[in-house]
Coordinates of C-alpha atoms in Angstrom, one line a residue:
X1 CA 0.0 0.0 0.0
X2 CA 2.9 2.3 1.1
X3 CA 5.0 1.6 -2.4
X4 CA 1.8 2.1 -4.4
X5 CA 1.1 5.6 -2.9
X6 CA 4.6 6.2 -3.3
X7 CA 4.2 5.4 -7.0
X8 CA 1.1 7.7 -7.5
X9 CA 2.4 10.6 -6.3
X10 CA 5.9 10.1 -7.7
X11 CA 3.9 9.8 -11.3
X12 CA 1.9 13.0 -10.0
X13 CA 5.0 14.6 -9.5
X14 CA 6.3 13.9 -13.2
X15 CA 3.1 14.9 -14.4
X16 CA 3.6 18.4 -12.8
X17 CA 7.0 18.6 -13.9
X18 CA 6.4 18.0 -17.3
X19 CA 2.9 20.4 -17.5
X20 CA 5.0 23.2 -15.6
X21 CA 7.9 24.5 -17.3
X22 CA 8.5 26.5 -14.3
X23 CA 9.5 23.7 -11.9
X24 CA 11.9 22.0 -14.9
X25 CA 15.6 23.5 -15.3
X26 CA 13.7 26.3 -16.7
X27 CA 12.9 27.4 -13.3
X28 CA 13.3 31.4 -12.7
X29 CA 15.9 32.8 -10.8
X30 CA 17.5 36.0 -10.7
X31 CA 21.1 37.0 -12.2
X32 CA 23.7 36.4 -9.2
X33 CA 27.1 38.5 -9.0
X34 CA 28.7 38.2 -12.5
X35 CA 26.0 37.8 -14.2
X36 CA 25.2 39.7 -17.4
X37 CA 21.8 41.3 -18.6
X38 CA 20.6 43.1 -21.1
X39 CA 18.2 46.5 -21.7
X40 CA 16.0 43.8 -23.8
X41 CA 13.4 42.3 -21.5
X42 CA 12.6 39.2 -23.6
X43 CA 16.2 38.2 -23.3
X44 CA 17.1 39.1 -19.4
X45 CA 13.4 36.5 -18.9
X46 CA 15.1 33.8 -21.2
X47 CA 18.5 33.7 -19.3
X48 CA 16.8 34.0 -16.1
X49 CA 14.8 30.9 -17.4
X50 CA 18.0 29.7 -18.6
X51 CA 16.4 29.0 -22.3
X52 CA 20.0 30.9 -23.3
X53 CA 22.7 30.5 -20.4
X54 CA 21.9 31.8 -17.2
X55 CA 25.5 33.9 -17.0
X56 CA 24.7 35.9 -20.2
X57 CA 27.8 36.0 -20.8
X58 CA 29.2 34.1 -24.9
X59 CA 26.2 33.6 -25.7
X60 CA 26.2 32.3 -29.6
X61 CA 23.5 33.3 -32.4
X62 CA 22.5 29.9 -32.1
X63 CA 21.7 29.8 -28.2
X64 CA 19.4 32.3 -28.5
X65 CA 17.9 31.2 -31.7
X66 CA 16.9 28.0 -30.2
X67 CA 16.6 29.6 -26.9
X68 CA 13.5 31.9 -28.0
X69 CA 12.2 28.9 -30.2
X70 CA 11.8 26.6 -27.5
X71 CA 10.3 29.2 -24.9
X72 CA 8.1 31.1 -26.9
X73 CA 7.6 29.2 -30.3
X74 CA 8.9 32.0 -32.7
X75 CA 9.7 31.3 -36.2
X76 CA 13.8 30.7 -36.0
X77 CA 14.1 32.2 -39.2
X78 CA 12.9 35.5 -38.6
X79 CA 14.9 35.6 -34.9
X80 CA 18.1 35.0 -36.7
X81 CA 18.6 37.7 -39.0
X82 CA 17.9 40.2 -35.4
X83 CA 20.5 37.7 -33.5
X84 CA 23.0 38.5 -36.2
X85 CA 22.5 42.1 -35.6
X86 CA 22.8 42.0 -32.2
X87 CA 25.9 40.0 -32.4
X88 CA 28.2 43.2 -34.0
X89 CA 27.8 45.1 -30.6
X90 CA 30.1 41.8 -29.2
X91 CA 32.7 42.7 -27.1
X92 CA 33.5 38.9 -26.0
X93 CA 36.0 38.5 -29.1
X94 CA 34.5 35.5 -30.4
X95 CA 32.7 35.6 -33.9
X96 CA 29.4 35.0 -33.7
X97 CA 28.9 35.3 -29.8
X98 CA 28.1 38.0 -27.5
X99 CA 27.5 39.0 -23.9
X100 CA 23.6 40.6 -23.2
X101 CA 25.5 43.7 -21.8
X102 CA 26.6 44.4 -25.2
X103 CA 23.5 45.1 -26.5
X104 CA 23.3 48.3 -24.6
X105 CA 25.3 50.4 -27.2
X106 CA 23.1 52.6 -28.4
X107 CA 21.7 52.7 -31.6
X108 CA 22.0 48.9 -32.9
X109 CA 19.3 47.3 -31.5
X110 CA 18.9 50.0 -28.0
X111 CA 17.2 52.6 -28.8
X112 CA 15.5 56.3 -27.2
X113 CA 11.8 55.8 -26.0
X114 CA 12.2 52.3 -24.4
X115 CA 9.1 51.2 -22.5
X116 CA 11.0 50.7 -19.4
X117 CA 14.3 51.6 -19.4
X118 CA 15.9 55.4 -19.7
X119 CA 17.5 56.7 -22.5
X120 CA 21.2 56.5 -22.6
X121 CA 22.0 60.4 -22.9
X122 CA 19.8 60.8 -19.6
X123 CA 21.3 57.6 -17.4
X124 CA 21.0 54.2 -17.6
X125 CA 20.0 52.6 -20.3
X126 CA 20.5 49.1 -19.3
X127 CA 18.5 48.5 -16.3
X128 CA 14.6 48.1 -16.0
X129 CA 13.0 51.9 -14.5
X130 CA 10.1 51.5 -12.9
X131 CA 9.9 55.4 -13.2
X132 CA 9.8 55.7 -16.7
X133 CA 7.3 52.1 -16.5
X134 CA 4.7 53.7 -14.3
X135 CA 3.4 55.9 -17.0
X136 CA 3.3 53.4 -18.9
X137 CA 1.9 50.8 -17.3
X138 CA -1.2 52.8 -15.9
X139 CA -1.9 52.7 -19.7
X140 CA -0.9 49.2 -20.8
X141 CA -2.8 47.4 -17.9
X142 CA -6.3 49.7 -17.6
X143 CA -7.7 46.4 -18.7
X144 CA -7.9 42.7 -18.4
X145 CA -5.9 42.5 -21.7
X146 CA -4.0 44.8 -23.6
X147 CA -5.5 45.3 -27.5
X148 CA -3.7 46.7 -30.3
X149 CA -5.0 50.0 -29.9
X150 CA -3.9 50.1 -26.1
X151 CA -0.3 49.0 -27.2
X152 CA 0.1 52.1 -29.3
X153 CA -1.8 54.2 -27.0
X154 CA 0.9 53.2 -24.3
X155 CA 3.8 53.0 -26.7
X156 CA 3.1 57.0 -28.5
X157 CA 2.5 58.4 -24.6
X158 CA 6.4 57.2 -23.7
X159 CA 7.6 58.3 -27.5
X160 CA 6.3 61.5 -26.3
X161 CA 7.8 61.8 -22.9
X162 CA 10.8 60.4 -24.2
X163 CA 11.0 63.4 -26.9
X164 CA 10.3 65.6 -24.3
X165 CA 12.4 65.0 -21.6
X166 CA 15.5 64.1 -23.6
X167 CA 17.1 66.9 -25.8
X168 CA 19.3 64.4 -27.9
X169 CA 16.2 62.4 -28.7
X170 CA 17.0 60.3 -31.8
X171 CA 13.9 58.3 -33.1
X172 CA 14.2 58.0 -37.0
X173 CA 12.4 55.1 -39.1
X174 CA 14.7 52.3 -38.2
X175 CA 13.8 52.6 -34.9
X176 CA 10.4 53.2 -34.8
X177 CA 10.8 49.5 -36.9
X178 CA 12.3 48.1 -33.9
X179 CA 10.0 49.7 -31.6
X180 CA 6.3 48.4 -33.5
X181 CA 8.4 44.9 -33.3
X182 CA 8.5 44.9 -29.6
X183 CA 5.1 45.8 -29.7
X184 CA 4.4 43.0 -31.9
X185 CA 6.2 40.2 -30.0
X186 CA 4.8 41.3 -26.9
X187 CA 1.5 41.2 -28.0
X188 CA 1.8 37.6 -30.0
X189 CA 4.0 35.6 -27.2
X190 CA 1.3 36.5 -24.5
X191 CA -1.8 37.2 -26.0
X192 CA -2.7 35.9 -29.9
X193 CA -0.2 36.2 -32.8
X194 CA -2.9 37.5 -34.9
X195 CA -5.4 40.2 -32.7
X196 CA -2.5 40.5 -29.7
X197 CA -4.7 41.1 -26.8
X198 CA -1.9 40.4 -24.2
X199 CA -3.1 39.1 -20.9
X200 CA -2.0 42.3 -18.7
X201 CA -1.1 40.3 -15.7
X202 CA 1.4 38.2 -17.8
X203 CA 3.3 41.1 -19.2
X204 CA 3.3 43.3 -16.0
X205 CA 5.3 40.0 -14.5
X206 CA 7.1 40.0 -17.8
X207 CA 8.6 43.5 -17.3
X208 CA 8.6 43.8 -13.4
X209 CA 10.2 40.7 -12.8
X210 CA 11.7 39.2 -16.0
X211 CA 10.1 35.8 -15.8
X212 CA 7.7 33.9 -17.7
X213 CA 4.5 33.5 -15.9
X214 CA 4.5 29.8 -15.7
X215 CA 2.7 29.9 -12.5
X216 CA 0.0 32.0 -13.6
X217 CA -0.8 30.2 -16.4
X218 CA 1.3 30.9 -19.5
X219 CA 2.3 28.1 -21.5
X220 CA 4.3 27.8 -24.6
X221 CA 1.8 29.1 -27.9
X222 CA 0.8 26.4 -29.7
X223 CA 1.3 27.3 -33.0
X224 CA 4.1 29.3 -34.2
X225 CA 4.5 32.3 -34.6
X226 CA 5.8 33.3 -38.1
X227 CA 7.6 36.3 -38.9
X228 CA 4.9 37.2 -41.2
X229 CA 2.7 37.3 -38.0
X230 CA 5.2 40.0 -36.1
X231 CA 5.2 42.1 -39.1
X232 CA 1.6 42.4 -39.5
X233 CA 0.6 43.1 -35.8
X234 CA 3.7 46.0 -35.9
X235 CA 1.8 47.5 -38.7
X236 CA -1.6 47.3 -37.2
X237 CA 0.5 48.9 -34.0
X238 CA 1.9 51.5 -36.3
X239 CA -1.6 52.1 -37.9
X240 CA -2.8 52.8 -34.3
X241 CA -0.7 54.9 -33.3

């Protein structure tokens, strides 16, 4: 009788593990001393998840092509052309590797008018702000979920801001590309990759804390999202705007 329940609850227990990506070796947990992060959100969550290494330090195009494809079901092919890019600010002296840290040099893939970090002429650009969030947020989260229209409601107030507060504000087509994109993932990976509508509560954890919110009910998307599906929602963003 003792060995059976034993049994059950040690099958319950795998069960768990295997429904809850959370309590795998994808468990969250916060950078230590040493460890590197980045001003991108999406990336800090994956390394804190350790979908890419949890050091963030020579980190290869590959790790975080396979990284963001096996946490959030993106289309590999349109993540690795934005890897590549990323991987010129390296600093690690390896081809084709890089250290999250290095994607704070402005103007690759950082740019003015982040949703929750400062610009890098004003302070620091790297960390999350929950100063510059707050504004933000009050928009983003009125709601249960955030619709396409509230993303650009939310994203144009901190443009705005941003412009206002910061006299070197640089903001030119490129990076209102890179901007929409954000938008775009943000809206796909925790709502739907075709009408967004974010749960709120899922991306307030996302930015506040860098974690996925296993616990709270997100789970992998089911079907991938394409490239084709980013560009589309960053448009409708745009169109909103």
């Amino acid at each position: 009788m003792h060995l059976k329940a034993a049994l059950s609850i040690a099958a319950l227990s795998s069960g768990v593990v295997n429904a809850f990506p959370g309590a795998s070796d994808h468990h969250h947990q916060k950078p230590g001393p040493g460890d590197y992060r980045s001003p991108c959100p999406m990336l800090n969550t994956l390394a804190n998840h350790n979908y890419i290494p949890r050091s963030g330090r020579n980190i290869s195009i590959d790790q975080i092509v396979n990284g963001i494809d096996e946490a959030l079901n993106l289309e590999p092919a349109g993540i690795r052309p934005v890897a590549e890019l990323a991987s010129t600010t390296s600093t690690t002296g390896i081809p084709g590797t890089m250290n999250l840290n290095d994607l704070a040099k402005h103007g690759v893939i950082e740019h003015d008018g982040s949703l929750s970090r400062q610009d890098v002429s004003l302070g620091d650009n790297l960390n999350f702000d929950p100063k510059i969030f707050a504004p933000v947020a009050e928009i983003l989260f009125a709601n249960e979920t955030i619709s396409i229209a509230t993303a650009a409601q939310a994203r144009g107030a901190r443009l705005l801001a941003a412009a206002a507060a910061n006299p070197q504000f640089n903001f030119t087509a490129r990076e209102d590309g890179f901007s929409l994109l954000e938008a775009a993932l943000i809206l796909s990976v925790f709502g739907d990759r075709v009408e967004g509508n974010a749960k709120s509560k899922w991306v307030d954890i996302f930015f506040r804390e860098e974690r996925l919110p296993y616990k709270e009910g997100f789970r992998r998307p089911a079907e991938t999202i394409l490239a084709a599906d980013i560009r589309s929602l960053s448009a409708r963003v745009g169109q909103a705007a």
